[in-house]
Amino acid sequence: MAASSADQPTFTLNRNSAWDRKGIARFLDGAVVPLRLGIESKRSPLIVTLWFEFRDDAIWCAAHRDSLVVRALHDKPDCAIDISTNDIPYRGVRGGGTVACLPADGAETLARLIERYLGGDDSQLARWLKSREDDEGALKITPNWLTSWDFSERMADI
């Protein structure tokens, strides 16, 4: 599992969460769905969909260093996140935190995400993404709080 050495994530858990801290960490470690990142830009709120990895009590993404999301995060690093399934039964994690933009970790993070989402770097998409790795930066999201929901029981007969 990707949790810390103490095996206890450091975020505050909402009291109505369907899962405990370890359950949230297990879901984030195994969910290969996009993360939705909510941030404030100079013009308006913005939602960005990104690949992610849960590692070392943080959520890691990659983004082009000159992208709108990176520029906006330099001004205001607070964010909201949603990571949820798109298929029945619906379940997921949402919360809030802060984002650090780490340009030096971009290529490594991108390589990890390509492996996680594409299963390797031999596809046309993987090659295209890797051709841009020098311009990628890592986004390290440190959750302040998280909660989860799981509609598995109520959707069991669907």
Short mmCIF file of C-alpha atoms in Angstrom, two decimals:
data_model
loop_
_atom_site.label_atom_id
_atom_site.label_comp_id
_atom_site.label_asym_id
_atom_site.label_seq_id
_atom_site.Cartn_x
_atom_site.Cartn_y
_atom_site.Cartn_z
CA MET A 1 0.00 0.00 0.00
CA ALA A 2 1.15 3.54 -0.66
CA ALA A 3 0.55 4.90 2.85
CA SER A 4 3.28 6.26 5.08
CA SER A 5 5.74 4.18 7.04
CA ALA A 6 3.39 4.41 10.02
CA ASP A 7 0.68 3.11 7.64
CA GLN A 8 -1.64 5.92 8.78
CA PRO A 9 -2.42 8.73 6.35
CA THR A 10 -2.02 12.18 7.91
CA PHE A 11 -5.24 13.79 6.64
CA THR A 12 -8.25 14.62 8.80
CA LEU A 13 -11.05 12.14 8.20
CA ASN A 14 -14.60 13.48 7.89
CA ARG A 15 -16.78 11.80 10.54
CA ASN A 16 -19.37 10.71 7.94
CA SER A 17 -16.83 8.93 5.76
CA ALA A 18 -17.88 5.49 4.52
CA TRP A 19 -14.33 4.20 4.93
CA ASP A 20 -11.66 4.62 7.57
CA ARG A 21 -8.20 6.04 6.79
CA LYS A 22 -6.80 2.71 5.63
CA GLY A 23 -9.87 2.11 3.44
CA ILE A 24 -9.38 5.48 1.77
CA ALA A 25 -5.68 4.73 1.23
CA ARG A 26 -6.57 1.32 -0.30
CA PHE A 27 -9.09 2.93 -2.67
CA LEU A 28 -6.67 5.65 -3.77
CA ASP A 29 -3.91 3.10 -4.26
CA GLY A 30 -6.09 0.89 -6.45
CA ALA A 31 -8.31 3.36 -8.31
CA VAL A 32 -7.14 3.88 -11.88
CA VAL A 33 -9.58 6.67 -12.71
CA PRO A 34 -8.86 10.34 -13.26
CA LEU A 35 -8.76 12.80 -10.40
CA ARG A 36 -10.81 15.97 -10.67
CA LEU A 37 -8.90 18.93 -9.26
CA GLY A 38 -10.84 22.06 -8.35
CA ILE A 39 -8.83 25.28 -8.13
CA GLU A 40 -9.25 29.03 -8.41
CA SER A 41 -7.88 30.78 -11.46
CA LYS A 42 -7.74 34.53 -12.00
CA ARG A 43 -10.89 34.40 -14.14
CA SER A 44 -13.08 31.79 -12.45
CA PRO A 45 -13.07 28.47 -10.60
CA LEU A 46 -11.55 25.67 -12.66
CA ILE A 47 -11.88 21.88 -12.67
CA VAL A 48 -9.01 19.94 -14.23
CA THR A 49 -8.98 16.19 -14.84
CA LEU A 50 -5.59 14.55 -14.23
CA TRP A 51 -4.07 11.13 -13.80
CA PHE A 52 -2.90 10.54 -10.23
CA GLU A 53 -0.95 8.28 -7.94
CA PHE A 54 -1.32 8.05 -4.14
CA ARG A 55 2.14 7.82 -2.62
CA ASP A 56 3.75 8.92 0.66
CA ASP A 57 0.49 10.34 2.07
CA ALA A 58 0.14 12.60 -0.98
CA ILE A 59 -1.61 12.55 -4.32
CA TRP A 60 0.79 13.05 -7.24
CA CYS A 61 -0.13 14.31 -10.71
CA ALA A 62 1.81 15.68 -13.66
CA ALA A 63 1.08 18.86 -15.61
CA HIS A 64 2.83 20.92 -18.24
CA ARG A 65 4.92 23.58 -16.49
CA ASP A 66 3.29 26.43 -18.45
CA SER A 67 -0.28 25.15 -18.12
CA LEU A 68 -3.11 27.25 -16.74
CA VAL A 69 -3.44 24.88 -13.78
CA VAL A 70 0.22 25.35 -12.78
CA ARG A 71 0.01 29.14 -13.18
CA ALA A 72 -3.17 29.25 -11.09
CA LEU A 73 -1.66 27.06 -8.36
CA HIS A 74 1.31 29.40 -8.01
CA ASP A 75 -1.18 32.16 -7.11
CA LYS A 76 -3.39 30.04 -4.85
CA PRO A 77 -2.30 26.49 -3.93
CA ASP A 78 -5.56 25.48 -2.22
CA CYS A 79 -7.61 22.83 -3.98
CA ALA A 80 -10.55 20.48 -3.86
CA ILE A 81 -10.30 16.92 -5.16
CA ASP A 82 -12.71 14.24 -6.29
CA ILE A 83 -11.65 10.71 -7.20
CA SER A 84 -14.63 8.52 -7.95
CA THR A 85 -15.70 5.59 -10.05
CA ASN A 86 -17.67 6.15 -13.22
CA ASP A 87 -19.42 2.80 -13.12
CA ILE A 88 -21.94 1.27 -10.74
CA PRO A 89 -21.55 0.87 -7.82
CA TYR A 90 -20.55 4.49 -7.34
CA ARG A 91 -17.93 5.13 -4.71
CA GLY A 92 -15.07 7.51 -4.19
CA VAL A 93 -13.10 10.01 -2.20
CA ARG A 94 -13.32 13.78 -2.03
CA GLY A 95 -11.56 16.39 0.03
CA GLY A 96 -9.38 19.44 0.15
CA GLY A 97 -5.72 20.24 0.44
CA THR A 98 -2.81 22.22 -0.87
CA VAL A 99 -0.73 21.70 -3.99
CA ALA A 100 3.01 22.11 -4.38
CA CYS A 101 4.35 22.46 -7.93
CA LEU A 102 7.61 20.51 -8.21
CA PRO A 103 9.20 20.95 -11.66
CA ALA A 104 12.19 18.70 -10.88
CA ASP A 105 9.92 15.69 -10.19
CA GLY A 106 7.91 15.97 -13.42
CA ALA A 107 9.61 13.33 -15.59
CA GLU A 108 9.64 10.70 -12.84
CA THR A 109 6.01 11.38 -11.93
CA LEU A 110 4.96 11.27 -15.57
CA ALA A 111 6.73 7.91 -16.06
CA ARG A 112 4.95 6.46 -13.01
CA LEU A 113 1.58 7.71 -14.28
CA ILE A 114 2.15 6.31 -17.76
CA GLU A 115 2.88 2.92 -16.22
CA ARG A 116 -0.16 3.13 -13.93
CA TYR A 117 -2.68 4.23 -16.57
CA LEU A 118 -1.28 2.77 -19.79
CA GLY A 119 0.58 -0.27 -18.46
CA GLY A 120 3.83 0.73 -20.14
CA ASP A 121 5.36 3.21 -22.51
CA ASP A 122 4.96 1.40 -25.84
CA SER A 123 1.74 3.07 -27.03
CA GLN A 124 1.48 6.12 -29.28
CA LEU A 125 -0.01 8.14 -26.39
CA ALA A 126 2.80 7.12 -24.04
CA ARG A 127 5.44 8.07 -26.60
CA TRP A 128 3.80 11.45 -27.17
CA LEU A 129 3.59 12.13 -23.42
CA LYS A 130 7.21 11.11 -22.90
CA SER A 131 8.28 13.42 -25.74
CA ARG A 132 7.07 16.30 -23.55
CA GLU A 133 8.59 15.09 -20.26
CA ASP A 134 11.18 17.90 -20.09
CA ASP A 135 8.30 20.37 -19.85
CA GLU A 136 6.30 18.41 -17.26
CA GLY A 137 6.18 19.21 -13.59
CA ALA A 138 4.84 17.23 -10.68
CA LEU A 139 1.89 18.38 -8.62
CA LYS A 140 2.01 17.11 -5.05
CA ILE A 141 -1.39 17.38 -3.40
CA THR A 142 -1.24 17.14 0.38
CA PRO A 143 -4.77 16.44 1.60
CA ASN A 144 -5.94 18.37 4.64
CA TRP A 145 -9.17 16.41 4.88
CA LEU A 146 -10.81 13.54 3.04
CA THR A 147 -14.11 11.74 3.09
CA SER A 148 -15.48 8.79 1.16
CA TRP A 149 -18.77 7.43 -0.03
CA ASP A 150 -19.73 3.96 -1.17
CA PHE A 151 -23.11 3.12 -2.69
CA SER A 152 -22.26 -0.57 -3.16
CA GLU A 153 -24.93 -1.85 -0.78
CA ARG A 154 -27.78 0.22 -2.16
CA MET A 155 -26.75 -0.60 -5.74
CA ALA A 156 -26.13 -4.31 -5.20
CA ASP A 157 -29.11 -5.42 -7.28
CA ILE A 158 -28.50 -3.11 -10.24
#
